[in-house]
Amino acid sequence: MRKSTIVTLIFGLLAALPLTTPATANAATRVTKSDAGGFLSCAIVSQGRVKCWGDNSGGGLGNGGGSSQDTGVFVNGLSGVRQISASESPCALLGNRTVKCWGPGG
């Protein structure tokens, strides 16, 4: 197979993958960990705070609003987050070893 054919094939496969809308972080935003679920994504940023973006049906973004967001919004009441799991009901593992979930199952 020619190199150009392989590259075309790879781009075609990547284009077929379902992805959430990418968010743009400014230079001052330091992402330490991130995760993407079916229709939303979340990232741990400065001081262990969490920003999520994407579909907000059911409160999945955790900001108390009802509309979907193309850029990250802070999840209300979270800091000291160590791990994040973005899914239909996102959850965060806090520094005190407790888990906080929000959204439809939170």
PDB file of N, CA and C in Angstrom:
ATOM      1  N   MET A   1       0.834  -1.159   0.000  1.00  0.00           N
ATOM      2  CA  MET A   1       0.000   0.000   0.000  1.00  0.00           C
ATOM      3  C   MET A   1       0.893   1.241   0.000  1.00  0.00           C
ATOM      4  N   ARG A   2       0.512   2.236  -0.754  1.00  0.00           N
ATOM      5  CA  ARG A   2       1.282   3.474  -0.805  1.00  0.00           C
ATOM      6  C   ARG A   2       1.059   4.278   0.475  1.00  0.00           C
ATOM      7  N   LYS A   3       2.044   5.093   0.836  1.00  0.00           N
ATOM      8  CA  LYS A   3       1.979   5.902   2.040  1.00  0.00           C
ATOM      9  C   LYS A   3       0.773   6.850   2.019  1.00  0.00           C
ATOM     10  N   SER A   4       0.500   7.466   0.881  1.00  0.00           N
ATOM     11  CA  SER A   4      -0.631   8.396   0.791  1.00  0.00           C
ATOM     12  C   SER A   4      -1.961   7.671   0.993  1.00  0.00           C
ATOM     13  N   THR A   5      -2.064   6.429   0.573  1.00  0.00           N
ATOM     14  CA  THR A   5      -3.283   5.645   0.758  1.00  0.00           C
ATOM     15  C   THR A   5      -3.492   5.337   2.241  1.00  0.00           C
ATOM     16  N   ILE A   6      -2.418   5.016   2.932  1.00  0.00           N
ATOM     17  CA  ILE A   6      -2.501   4.717   4.361  1.00  0.00           C
ATOM     18  C   ILE A   6      -2.920   5.961   5.138  1.00  0.00           C
ATOM     19  N   VAL A   7      -2.328   7.099   4.810  1.00  0.00           N
ATOM     20  CA  VAL A   7      -2.683   8.347   5.488  1.00  0.00           C
ATOM     21  C   VAL A   7      -4.152   8.685   5.258  1.00  0.00           C
ATOM     22  N   THR A   8      -4.631   8.525   4.034  1.00  0.00           N
ATOM     23  CA  THR A   8      -6.037   8.784   3.720  1.00  0.00           C
ATOM     24  C   THR A   8      -6.940   7.852   4.516  1.00  0.00           C
ATOM     25  N   LEU A   9      -6.570   6.596   4.631  1.00  0.00           N
ATOM     26  CA  LEU A   9      -7.337   5.614   5.384  1.00  0.00           C
ATOM     27  C   LEU A   9      -7.409   5.995   6.863  1.00  0.00           C
ATOM     28  N   ILE A  10      -6.289   6.421   7.440  1.00  0.00           N
ATOM     29  CA  ILE A  10      -6.255   6.806   8.852  1.00  0.00           C
ATOM     30  C   ILE A  10      -7.153   8.015   9.092  1.00  0.00           C
ATOM     31  N   PHE A  11      -7.044   9.031   8.230  1.00  0.00           N
ATOM     32  CA  PHE A  11      -7.896  10.211   8.403  1.00  0.00           C
ATOM     33  C   PHE A  11      -9.374   9.853   8.257  1.00  0.00           C
ATOM     34  N   GLY A  12      -9.700   8.946   7.379  1.00  0.00           N
ATOM     35  CA  GLY A  12     -11.081   8.509   7.217  1.00  0.00           C
ATOM     36  C   GLY A  12     -11.597   7.812   8.468  1.00  0.00           C
ATOM     37  N   LEU A  13     -10.766   6.978   9.084  1.00  0.00           N
ATOM     38  CA  LEU A  13     -11.160   6.295  10.316  1.00  0.00           C
ATOM     39  C   LEU A  13     -11.333   7.286  11.459  1.00  0.00           C
ATOM     40  N   LEU A  14     -10.422   8.237  11.575  1.00  0.00           N
ATOM     41  CA  LEU A  14     -10.518   9.235  12.631  1.00  0.00           C
ATOM     42  C   LEU A  14     -11.759  10.105  12.472  1.00  0.00           C
ATOM     43  N   ALA A  15     -12.102  10.436  11.242  1.00  0.00           N
ATOM     44  CA  ALA A  15     -13.277  11.273  10.992  1.00  0.00           C
ATOM     45  C   ALA A  15     -14.562  10.562  11.389  1.00  0.00           C
ATOM     46  N   ALA A  16     -14.551   9.236  11.394  1.00  0.00           N
ATOM     47  CA  ALA A  16     -15.757   8.476  11.714  1.00  0.00           C
ATOM     48  C   ALA A  16     -15.978   8.326  13.223  1.00  0.00           C
ATOM     49  N   LEU A  17     -14.974   8.672  14.042  1.00  0.00           N
ATOM     50  CA  LEU A  17     -15.106   8.522  15.484  1.00  0.00           C
ATOM     51  C   LEU A  17     -16.017   9.598  16.073  1.00  0.00           C
ATOM     52  N   PRO A  18     -16.928   9.224  16.966  1.00  0.00           N
ATOM     53  CA  PRO A  18     -17.760  10.248  17.616  1.00  0.00           C
ATOM     54  C   PRO A  18     -16.942  10.951  18.692  1.00  0.00           C
ATOM     55  N   LEU A  19     -16.821  12.252  18.599  1.00  0.00           N
ATOM     56  CA  LEU A  19     -16.055  13.022  19.566  1.00  0.00           C
ATOM     57  C   LEU A  19     -16.897  14.168  20.092  1.00  0.00           C
ATOM     58  N   THR A  20     -16.616  14.599  21.316  1.00  0.00           N
ATOM     59  CA  THR A  20     -17.288  15.783  21.823  1.00  0.00           C
ATOM     60  C   THR A  20     -16.614  17.005  21.223  1.00  0.00           C
ATOM     61  N   THR A  21     -17.258  18.135  21.313  1.00  0.00           N
ATOM     62  CA  THR A  21     -16.698  19.375  20.797  1.00  0.00           C
ATOM     63  C   THR A  21     -15.467  19.744  21.604  1.00  0.00           C
ATOM     64  N   PRO A  22     -14.325  19.964  20.956  1.00  0.00           N
ATOM     65  CA  PRO A  22     -13.130  20.322  21.717  1.00  0.00           C
ATOM     66  C   PRO A  22     -13.270  21.708  22.327  1.00  0.00           C
ATOM     67  N   ALA A  23     -12.720  21.867  23.502  1.00  0.00           N
ATOM     68  CA  ALA A  23     -12.733  23.168  24.164  1.00  0.00           C
ATOM     69  C   ALA A  23     -11.356  23.788  24.035  1.00  0.00           C
ATOM     70  N   THR A  24     -11.315  25.088  23.957  1.00  0.00           N
ATOM     71  CA  THR A  24     -10.058  25.801  23.869  1.00  0.00           C
ATOM     72  C   THR A  24      -9.691  26.306  25.253  1.00  0.00           C
ATOM     73  N   ALA A  25      -8.510  25.955  25.700  1.00  0.00           N
ATOM     74  CA  ALA A  25      -8.030  26.436  26.994  1.00  0.00           C
ATOM     75  C   ALA A  25      -7.072  27.587  26.749  1.00  0.00           C
ATOM     76  N   ASN A  26      -7.196  28.622  27.565  1.00  0.00           N
ATOM     77  CA  ASN A  26      -6.241  29.709  27.402  1.00  0.00           C
ATOM     78  C   ASN A  26      -4.908  29.303  28.012  1.00  0.00           C
ATOM     79  N   ALA A  27      -3.892  30.081  27.786  1.00  0.00           N
ATOM     80  CA  ALA A  27      -2.540  29.736  28.225  1.00  0.00           C
ATOM     81  C   ALA A  27      -2.440  29.611  29.739  1.00  0.00           C
ATOM     82  N   ALA A  28      -3.315  30.277  30.492  1.00  0.00           N
ATOM     83  CA  ALA A  28      -3.247  30.236  31.949  1.00  0.00           C
ATOM     84  C   ALA A  28      -3.917  28.995  32.529  1.00  0.00           C
ATOM     85  N   THR A  29      -4.640  28.229  31.738  1.00  0.00           N
ATOM     86  CA  THR A  29      -5.329  27.042  32.222  1.00  0.00           C
ATOM     87  C   THR A  29      -4.396  25.850  32.147  1.00  0.00           C
ATOM     88  N   ARG A  30      -4.151  25.225  33.284  1.00  0.00           N
ATOM     89  CA  ARG A  30      -3.298  24.050  33.334  1.00  0.00           C
ATOM     90  C   ARG A  30      -4.177  22.836  33.616  1.00  0.00           C
ATOM     91  N   VAL A  31      -4.281  21.954  32.662  1.00  0.00           N
ATOM     92  CA  VAL A  31      -5.083  20.745  32.809  1.00  0.00           C
ATOM     93  C   VAL A  31      -4.175  19.639  33.329  1.00  0.00           C
ATOM     94  N   THR A  32      -4.569  19.030  34.457  1.00  0.00           N
ATOM     95  CA  THR A  32      -3.765  17.946  35.009  1.00  0.00           C
ATOM     96  C   THR A  32      -4.290  16.574  34.589  1.00  0.00           C
ATOM     97  N   LYS A  33      -5.608  16.443  34.452  1.00  0.00           N
ATOM     98  CA  LYS A  33      -6.220  15.192  33.991  1.00  0.00           C
ATOM     99  C   LYS A  33      -7.516  15.536  33.293  1.00  0.00           C
ATOM    100  N   SER A  34      -7.929  14.669  32.378  1.00  0.00           N
ATOM    101  CA  SER A  34      -9.199  14.893  31.693  1.00  0.00           C
ATOM    102  C   SER A  34      -9.828  13.552  31.340  1.00  0.00           C
ATOM    103  N   ASP A  35     -11.123  13.602  31.042  1.00  0.00           N
ATOM    104  CA  ASP A  35     -11.845  12.408  30.620  1.00  0.00           C
ATOM    105  C   ASP A  35     -13.003  12.845  29.741  1.00  0.00           C
ATOM    106  N   ALA A  36     -13.363  11.999  28.809  1.00  0.00           N
ATOM    107  CA  ALA A  36     -14.474  12.281  27.899  1.00  0.00           C
ATOM    108  C   ALA A  36     -15.488  11.156  27.984  1.00  0.00           C
ATOM    109  N   GLY A  37     -16.757  11.540  28.102  1.00  0.00           N
ATOM    110  CA  GLY A  37     -17.839  10.569  28.110  1.00  0.00           C
ATOM    111  C   GLY A  37     -18.538  10.603  26.766  1.00  0.00           C
ATOM    112  N   GLY A  38     -19.767  10.134  26.726  1.00  0.00           N
ATOM    113  CA  GLY A  38     -20.499  10.083  25.474  1.00  0.00           C
ATOM    114  C   GLY A  38     -20.771  11.441  24.863  1.00  0.00           C
ATOM    115  N   PHE A  39     -21.220  12.407  25.670  1.00  0.00           N
ATOM    116  CA  PHE A  39     -21.604  13.702  25.139  1.00  0.00           C
ATOM    117  C   PHE A  39     -21.031  14.875  25.926  1.00  0.00           C
ATOM    118  N   LEU A  40     -20.132  14.596  26.866  1.00  0.00           N
ATOM    119  CA  LEU A  40     -19.496  15.687  27.599  1.00  0.00           C
ATOM    120  C   LEU A  40     -18.078  15.294  27.965  1.00  0.00           C
ATOM    121  N   SER A  41     -17.279  16.294  28.286  1.00  0.00           N
ATOM    122  CA  SER A  41     -15.890  16.099  28.696  1.00  0.00           C
ATOM    123  C   SER A  41     -15.642  16.935  29.929  1.00  0.00           C
ATOM    124  N   CYS A  42     -14.698  16.490  30.760  1.00  0.00           N
ATOM    125  CA  CYS A  42     -14.338  17.222  31.968  1.00  0.00           C
ATOM    126  C   CYS A  42     -12.826  17.199  32.125  1.00  0.00           C
ATOM    127  N   ALA A  43     -12.303  18.225  32.792  1.00  0.00           N
ATOM    128  CA  ALA A  43     -10.864  18.318  33.045  1.00  0.00           C
ATOM    129  C   ALA A  43     -10.633  18.867  34.442  1.00  0.00           C
ATOM    130  N   ILE A  44      -9.586  18.352  35.092  1.00  0.00           N
ATOM    131  CA  ILE A  44      -9.143  18.900  36.364  1.00  0.00           C
ATOM    132  C   ILE A  44      -8.165  20.018  36.029  1.00  0.00           C
ATOM    133  N   VAL A  45      -8.424  21.204  36.568  1.00  0.00           N
ATOM    134  CA  VAL A  45      -7.580  22.372  36.311  1.00  0.00           C
ATOM    135  C   VAL A  45      -6.991  22.864  37.639  1.00  0.00           C
ATOM    136  N   SER A  46      -6.530  24.081  37.684  1.00  0.00           N
ATOM    137  CA  SER A  46      -5.852  24.655  38.851  1.00  0.00           C
ATOM    138  C   SER A  46      -6.582  24.371  40.156  1.00  0.00           C
ATOM    139  N   GLN A  47      -5.791  24.103  41.198  1.00  0.00           N
ATOM    140  CA  GLN A  47      -6.282  23.861  42.555  1.00  0.00           C
ATOM    141  C   GLN A  47      -7.290  22.729  42.640  1.00  0.00           C
ATOM    142  N   GLY A  48      -7.222  21.792  41.705  1.00  0.00           N
ATOM    143  CA  GLY A  48      -8.105  20.637  41.747  1.00  0.00           C
ATOM    144  C   GLY A  48      -9.550  20.950  41.436  1.00  0.00           C
ATOM    145  N   ARG A  49      -9.793  22.069  40.779  1.00  0.00           N
ATOM    146  CA  ARG A  49     -11.161  22.405  40.360  1.00  0.00           C
ATOM    147  C   ARG A  49     -11.455  21.676  39.055  1.00  0.00           C
ATOM    148  N   VAL A  50     -12.736  21.546  38.712  1.00  0.00           N
ATOM    149  CA  VAL A  50     -13.146  20.798  37.523  1.00  0.00           C
ATOM    150  C   VAL A  50     -13.940  21.698  36.589  1.00  0.00           C
ATOM    151  N   LYS A  51     -13.609  21.613  35.310  1.00  0.00           N
ATOM    152  CA  LYS A  51     -14.384  22.272  34.260  1.00  0.00           C
ATOM    153  C   LYS A  51     -14.933  21.194  33.342  1.00  0.00           C
ATOM    154  N   CYS A  52     -16.205  21.332  32.959  1.00  0.00           N
ATOM    155  CA  CYS A  52     -16.835  20.401  32.024  1.00  0.00           C
ATOM    156  C   CYS A  52     -17.449  21.179  30.874  1.00  0.00           C
ATOM    157  N   TRP A  53     -17.598  20.528  29.725  1.00  0.00           N
ATOM    158  CA  TRP A  53     -18.227  21.130  28.558  1.00  0.00           C
ATOM    159  C   TRP A  53     -18.909  20.042  27.753  1.00  0.00           C
ATOM    160  N   GLY A  54     -19.878  20.450  26.957  1.00  0.00           N
ATOM    161  CA  GLY A  54     -20.629  19.507  26.121  1.00  0.00           C
ATOM    162  C   GLY A  54     -22.105  19.571  26.452  1.00  0.00           C
ATOM    163  N   ASP A  55     -22.770  18.412  26.413  1.00  0.00           N
ATOM    164  CA  ASP A  55     -24.209  18.310  26.625  1.00  0.00           C
ATOM    165  C   ASP A  55     -24.543  18.468  28.111  1.00  0.00           C
ATOM    166  N   ASN A  56     -25.482  19.337  28.424  1.00  0.00           N
ATOM    167  CA  ASN A  56     -25.858  19.573  29.817  1.00  0.00           C
ATOM    168  C   ASN A  56     -27.251  19.054  30.151  1.00  0.00           C
ATOM    169  N   SER A  57     -27.807  18.197  29.305  1.00  0.00           N
ATOM    170  CA  SER A  57     -29.122  17.645  29.649  1.00  0.00           C
ATOM    171  C   SER A  57     -28.964  16.795  30.907  1.00  0.00           C
ATOM    172  N   GLY A  58     -29.826  17.002  31.859  1.00  0.00           N
ATOM    173  CA  GLY A  58     -29.744  16.280  33.122  1.00  0.00           C
ATOM    174  C   GLY A  58     -28.735  16.862  34.094  1.00  0.00           C
ATOM    175  N   GLY A  59     -28.135  18.009  33.771  1.00  0.00           N
ATOM    176  CA  GLY A  59     -27.187  18.640  34.687  1.00  0.00           C
ATOM    177  C   GLY A  59     -25.797  18.058  34.672  1.00  0.00           C
ATOM    178  N   GLY A  60     -25.418  17.409  33.574  1.00  0.00           N
ATOM    179  CA  GLY A  60     -24.117  16.756  33.489  1.00  0.00           C
ATOM    180  C   GLY A  60     -22.917  17.670  33.620  1.00  0.00           C
ATOM    181  N   LEU A  61     -23.098  18.979  33.367  1.00  0.00           N
ATOM    182  CA  LEU A  61     -21.968  19.902  33.502  1.00  0.00           C
ATOM    183  C   LEU A  61     -21.771  20.357  34.948  1.00  0.00           C
ATOM    184  N   GLY A  62     -22.773  20.173  35.785  1.00  0.00           N
ATOM    185  CA  GLY A  62     -22.623  20.466  37.204  1.00  0.00           C
ATOM    186  C   GLY A  62     -22.557  21.930  37.575  1.00  0.00           C
ATOM    187  N   ASN A  63     -22.995  22.803  36.674  1.00  0.00           N
ATOM    188  CA  ASN A  63     -22.918  24.241  36.954  1.00  0.00           C
ATOM    189  C   ASN A  63     -24.273  24.851  37.309  1.00  0.00           C
ATOM    190  N   GLY A  64     -25.298  24.044  37.415  1.00  0.00           N
ATOM    191  CA  GLY A  64     -26.611  24.551  37.757  1.00  0.00           C
ATOM    192  C   GLY A  64     -27.384  25.142  36.582  1.00  0.00           C
ATOM    193  N   GLY A  65     -26.759  25.221  35.423  1.00  0.00           N
ATOM    194  CA  GLY A  65     -27.437  25.736  34.232  1.00  0.00           C
ATOM    195  C   GLY A  65     -28.056  24.607  33.439  1.00  0.00           C
ATOM    196  N   GLY A  66     -28.857  24.965  32.460  1.00  0.00           N
ATOM    197  CA  GLY A  66     -29.527  23.947  31.666  1.00  0.00           C
ATOM    198  C   GLY A  66     -29.028  23.835  30.244  1.00  0.00           C
ATOM    199  N   SER A  67     -28.206  24.788  29.819  1.00  0.00           N
ATOM    200  CA  SER A  67     -27.802  24.773  28.413  1.00  0.00           C
ATOM    201  C   SER A  67     -26.430  24.127  28.234  1.00  0.00           C
ATOM    202  N   SER A  68     -26.246  23.522  27.094  1.00  0.00           N
ATOM    203  CA  SER A  68     -24.973  22.908  26.751  1.00  0.00           C
ATOM    204  C   SER A  68     -23.925  23.993  26.524  1.00  0.00           C
ATOM    205  N   GLN A  69     -22.656  23.638  26.687  1.00  0.00           N
ATOM    206  CA  GLN A  69     -21.565  24.599  26.589  1.00  0.00           C
ATOM    207  C   GLN A  69     -20.463  24.068  25.682  1.00  0.00           C
ATOM    208  N   ASP A  70     -19.932  24.952  24.835  1.00  0.00           N
ATOM    209  CA  ASP A  70     -18.798  24.594  23.985  1.00  0.00           C
ATOM    210  C   ASP A  70     -17.467  24.846  24.672  1.00  0.00           C
ATOM    211  N   THR A  71     -17.470  25.637  25.737  1.00  0.00           N
ATOM    212  CA  THR A  71     -16.252  25.889  26.505  1.00  0.00           C
ATOM    213  C   THR A  71     -16.486  25.455  27.940  1.00  0.00           C
ATOM    214  N   GLY A  72     -15.422  25.179  28.647  1.00  0.00           N
ATOM    215  CA  GLY A  72     -15.524  24.647  29.995  1.00  0.00           C
ATOM    216  C   GLY A  72     -16.162  25.592  30.990  1.00  0.00           C
ATOM    217  N   VAL A  73     -17.032  25.035  31.842  1.00  0.00           N
ATOM    218  CA  VAL A  73     -17.628  25.764  32.952  1.00  0.00           C
ATOM    219  C   VAL A  73     -17.268  25.014  34.239  1.00  0.00           C
ATOM    220  N   PHE A  74     -17.053  25.768  35.314  1.00  0.00           N
ATOM    221  CA  PHE A  74     -16.686  25.135  36.576  1.00  0.00           C
ATOM    222  C   PHE A  74     -17.860  24.350  37.149  1.00  0.00           C
ATOM    223  N   VAL A  75     -17.562  23.161  37.668  1.00  0.00           N
ATOM    224  CA  VAL A  75     -18.548  22.368  38.400  1.00  0.00           C
ATOM    225  C   VAL A  75     -18.690  23.007  39.777  1.00  0.00           C
ATOM    226  N   ASN A  76     -19.908  23.276  40.190  1.00  0.00           N
ATOM    227  CA  ASN A  76     -20.163  23.938  41.475  1.00  0.00           C
ATOM    228  C   ASN A  76     -19.677  23.094  42.651  1.00  0.00           C
ATOM    229  N   GLY A  77     -18.975  23.745  43.575  1.00  0.00           N
ATOM    230  CA  GLY A  77     -18.631  23.118  44.855  1.00  0.00           C
ATOM    231  C   GLY A  77     -17.531  22.085  44.834  1.00  0.00           C
ATOM    232  N   LEU A  78     -16.728  22.038  43.799  1.00  0.00           N
ATOM    233  CA  LEU A  78     -15.647  21.042  43.755  1.00  0.00           C
ATOM    234  C   LEU A  78     -14.288  21.708  43.841  1.00  0.00           C
ATOM    235  N   SER A  79     -13.419  21.163  44.690  1.00  0.00           N
ATOM    236  CA  SER A  79     -12.009  21.534  44.718  1.00  0.00           C
ATOM    237  C   SER A  79     -11.257  20.356  45.327  1.00  0.00           C
ATOM    238  N   GLY A  80      -9.975  20.319  45.132  1.00  0.00           N
ATOM    239  CA  GLY A  80      -9.177  19.213  45.657  1.00  0.00           C
ATOM    240  C   GLY A  80      -9.432  17.898  44.953  1.00  0.00           C
ATOM    241  N   VAL A  81      -9.836  17.951  43.688  1.00  0.00           N
ATOM    242  CA  VAL A  81     -10.156  16.732  42.933  1.00  0.00           C
ATOM    243  C   VAL A  81      -8.867  16.044  42.479  1.00  0.00           C
ATOM    244  N   ARG A  82      -8.820  14.725  42.646  1.00  0.00           N
ATOM    245  CA  ARG A  82      -7.652  13.918  42.252  1.00  0.00           C
ATOM    246  C   ARG A  82      -7.868  13.143  40.948  1.00  0.00           C
ATOM    247  N   GLN A  83      -9.098  12.669  40.740  1.00  0.00           N
ATOM    248  CA  GLN A  83      -9.446  11.889  39.544  1.00  0.00           C
ATOM    249  C   GLN A  83     -10.814  12.353  39.065  1.00  0.00           C
ATOM    250  N   ILE A  84     -11.038  12.180  37.773  1.00  0.00           N
ATOM    251  CA  ILE A  84     -12.323  12.586  37.190  1.00  0.00           C
ATOM    252  C   ILE A  84     -12.802  11.494  36.246  1.00  0.00           C
ATOM    253  N   SER A  85     -14.099  11.278  36.226  1.00  0.00           N
ATOM    254  CA  SER A  85     -14.710  10.348  35.288  1.00  0.00           C
ATOM    255  C   SER A  85     -15.900  11.043  34.645  1.00  0.00           C
ATOM    256  N   ALA A  86     -15.796  11.307  33.359  1.00  0.00           N
ATOM    257  CA  ALA A  86     -16.900  11.957  32.632  1.00  0.00           C
ATOM    258  C   ALA A  86     -17.752  10.876  32.008  1.00  0.00           C
ATOM    259  N   SER A  87     -19.011  10.898  32.334  1.00  0.00           N
ATOM    260  CA  SER A  87     -19.964   9.936  31.783  1.00  0.00           C
ATOM    261  C   SER A  87     -21.328  10.599  31.855  1.00  0.00           C
ATOM    262  N   GLU A  88     -22.382   9.822  31.694  1.00  0.00           N
ATOM    263  CA  GLU A  88     -23.719  10.402  31.823  1.00  0.00           C
ATOM    264  C   GLU A  88     -23.896  11.025  33.201  1.00  0.00           C
ATOM    265  N   SER A  89     -23.294  10.407  34.216  1.00  0.00           N
ATOM    266  CA  SER A  89     -23.266  10.949  35.581  1.00  0.00           C
ATOM    267  C   SER A  89     -21.808  11.084  35.997  1.00  0.00           C
ATOM    268  N   PRO A  90     -21.183  12.230  35.711  1.00  0.00           N
ATOM    269  CA  PRO A  90     -19.770  12.393  36.034  1.00  0.00           C
ATOM    270  C   PRO A  90     -19.508  12.282  37.534  1.00  0.00           C
ATOM    271  N   CYS A  91     -18.312  11.813  37.885  1.00  0.00           N
ATOM    272  CA  CYS A  91     -17.909  11.684  39.281  1.00  0.00           C
ATOM    273  C   CYS A  91     -16.476  12.157  39.440  1.00  0.00           C
ATOM    274  N   ALA A  92     -16.161  12.608  40.660  1.00  0.00           N
ATOM    275  CA  ALA A  92     -14.814  13.057  40.980  1.00  0.00           C
ATOM    276  C   ALA A  92     -14.376  12.414  42.284  1.00  0.00           C
ATOM    277  N   LEU A  93     -13.124  11.974  42.317  1.00  0.00           N
ATOM    278  CA  LEU A  93     -12.511  11.475  43.548  1.00  0.00           C
ATOM    279  C   LEU A  93     -11.791  12.654  44.182  1.00  0.00           C
ATOM    280  N   LEU A  94     -12.195  13.002  45.396  1.00  0.00           N
ATOM    281  CA  LEU A  94     -11.622  14.146  46.088  1.00  0.00           C
ATOM    282  C   LEU A  94     -10.397  13.733  46.904  1.00  0.00           C
ATOM    283  N   GLY A  95      -9.636  14.718  47.324  1.00  0.00           N
ATOM    284  CA  GLY A  95      -8.425  14.469  48.099  1.00  0.00           C
ATOM    285  C   GLY A  95      -8.683  13.770  49.421  1.00  0.00           C
ATOM    286  N   ASN A  96      -9.874  13.906  49.981  1.00  0.00           N
ATOM    287  CA  ASN A  96     -10.208  13.246  51.243  1.00  0.00           C
ATOM    288  C   ASN A  96     -10.760  11.832  51.019  1.00  0.00           C
ATOM    289  N   ARG A  97     -10.611  11.321  49.817  1.00  0.00           N
ATOM    290  CA  ARG A  97     -11.015   9.962  49.418  1.00  0.00           C
ATOM    291  C   ARG A  97     -12.524   9.751  49.369  1.00  0.00           C
ATOM    292  N   THR A  98     -13.271  10.820  49.250  1.00  0.00           N
ATOM    293  CA  THR A  98     -14.705  10.696  49.018  1.00  0.00           C
ATOM    294  C   THR A  98     -14.967  10.909  47.543  1.00  0.00           C
ATOM    295  N   VAL A  99     -16.130  10.463  47.096  1.00  0.00           N
ATOM    296  CA  VAL A  99     -16.514  10.595  45.696  1.00  0.00           C
ATOM    297  C   VAL A  99     -17.746  11.479  45.614  1.00  0.00           C
ATOM    298  N   LYS A 100     -17.720  12.422  44.696  1.00  0.00           N
ATOM    299  CA  LYS A 100     -18.871  13.298  44.460  1.00  0.00           C
ATOM    300  C   LYS A 100     -19.308  13.111  43.011  1.00  0.00           C
ATOM    301  N   CYS A 101     -20.597  12.839  42.798  1.00  0.00           N
ATOM    302  CA  CYS A 101     -21.147  12.669  41.459  1.00  0.00           C
ATOM    303  C   CYS A 101     -22.237  13.712  41.241  1.00  0.00           C
ATOM    304  N   TRP A 102     -22.491  14.047  39.998  1.00  0.00           N
ATOM    305  CA  TRP A 102     -23.536  15.017  39.648  1.00  0.00           C
ATOM    306  C   TRP A 102     -24.162  14.597  38.331  1.00  0.00           C
ATOM    307  N   GLY A 103     -25.207  15.283  37.966  1.00  0.00           N
ATOM    308  CA  GLY A 103     -25.917  14.929  36.737  1.00  0.00           C
ATOM    309  C   GLY A 103     -27.077  14.020  37.036  1.00  0.00           C
ATOM    310  N   PRO A 104     -27.555  13.279  36.031  1.00  0.00           N
ATOM    311  CA  PRO A 104     -28.760  12.473  36.202  1.00  0.00           C
ATOM    312  C   PRO A 104     -28.676  11.447  37.342  1.00  0.00           C
ATOM    313  N   GLY A 105     -27.518  10.874  37.572  1.00  0.00           N
ATOM    314  CA  GLY A 105     -27.387   9.854  38.623  1.00  0.00           C
ATOM    315  C   GLY A 105     -26.701  10.365  39.872  1.00  0.00           C
ATOM    316  N   GLY A 106     -26.376  11.665  39.889  1.00  0.00           N
ATOM    317  CA  GLY A 106     -25.596  12.227  41.001  1.00  0.00           C
ATOM    318  C   GLY A 106     -26.430  12.537  42.167  1.00  0.00           C
TER     319      GLY A 106
END
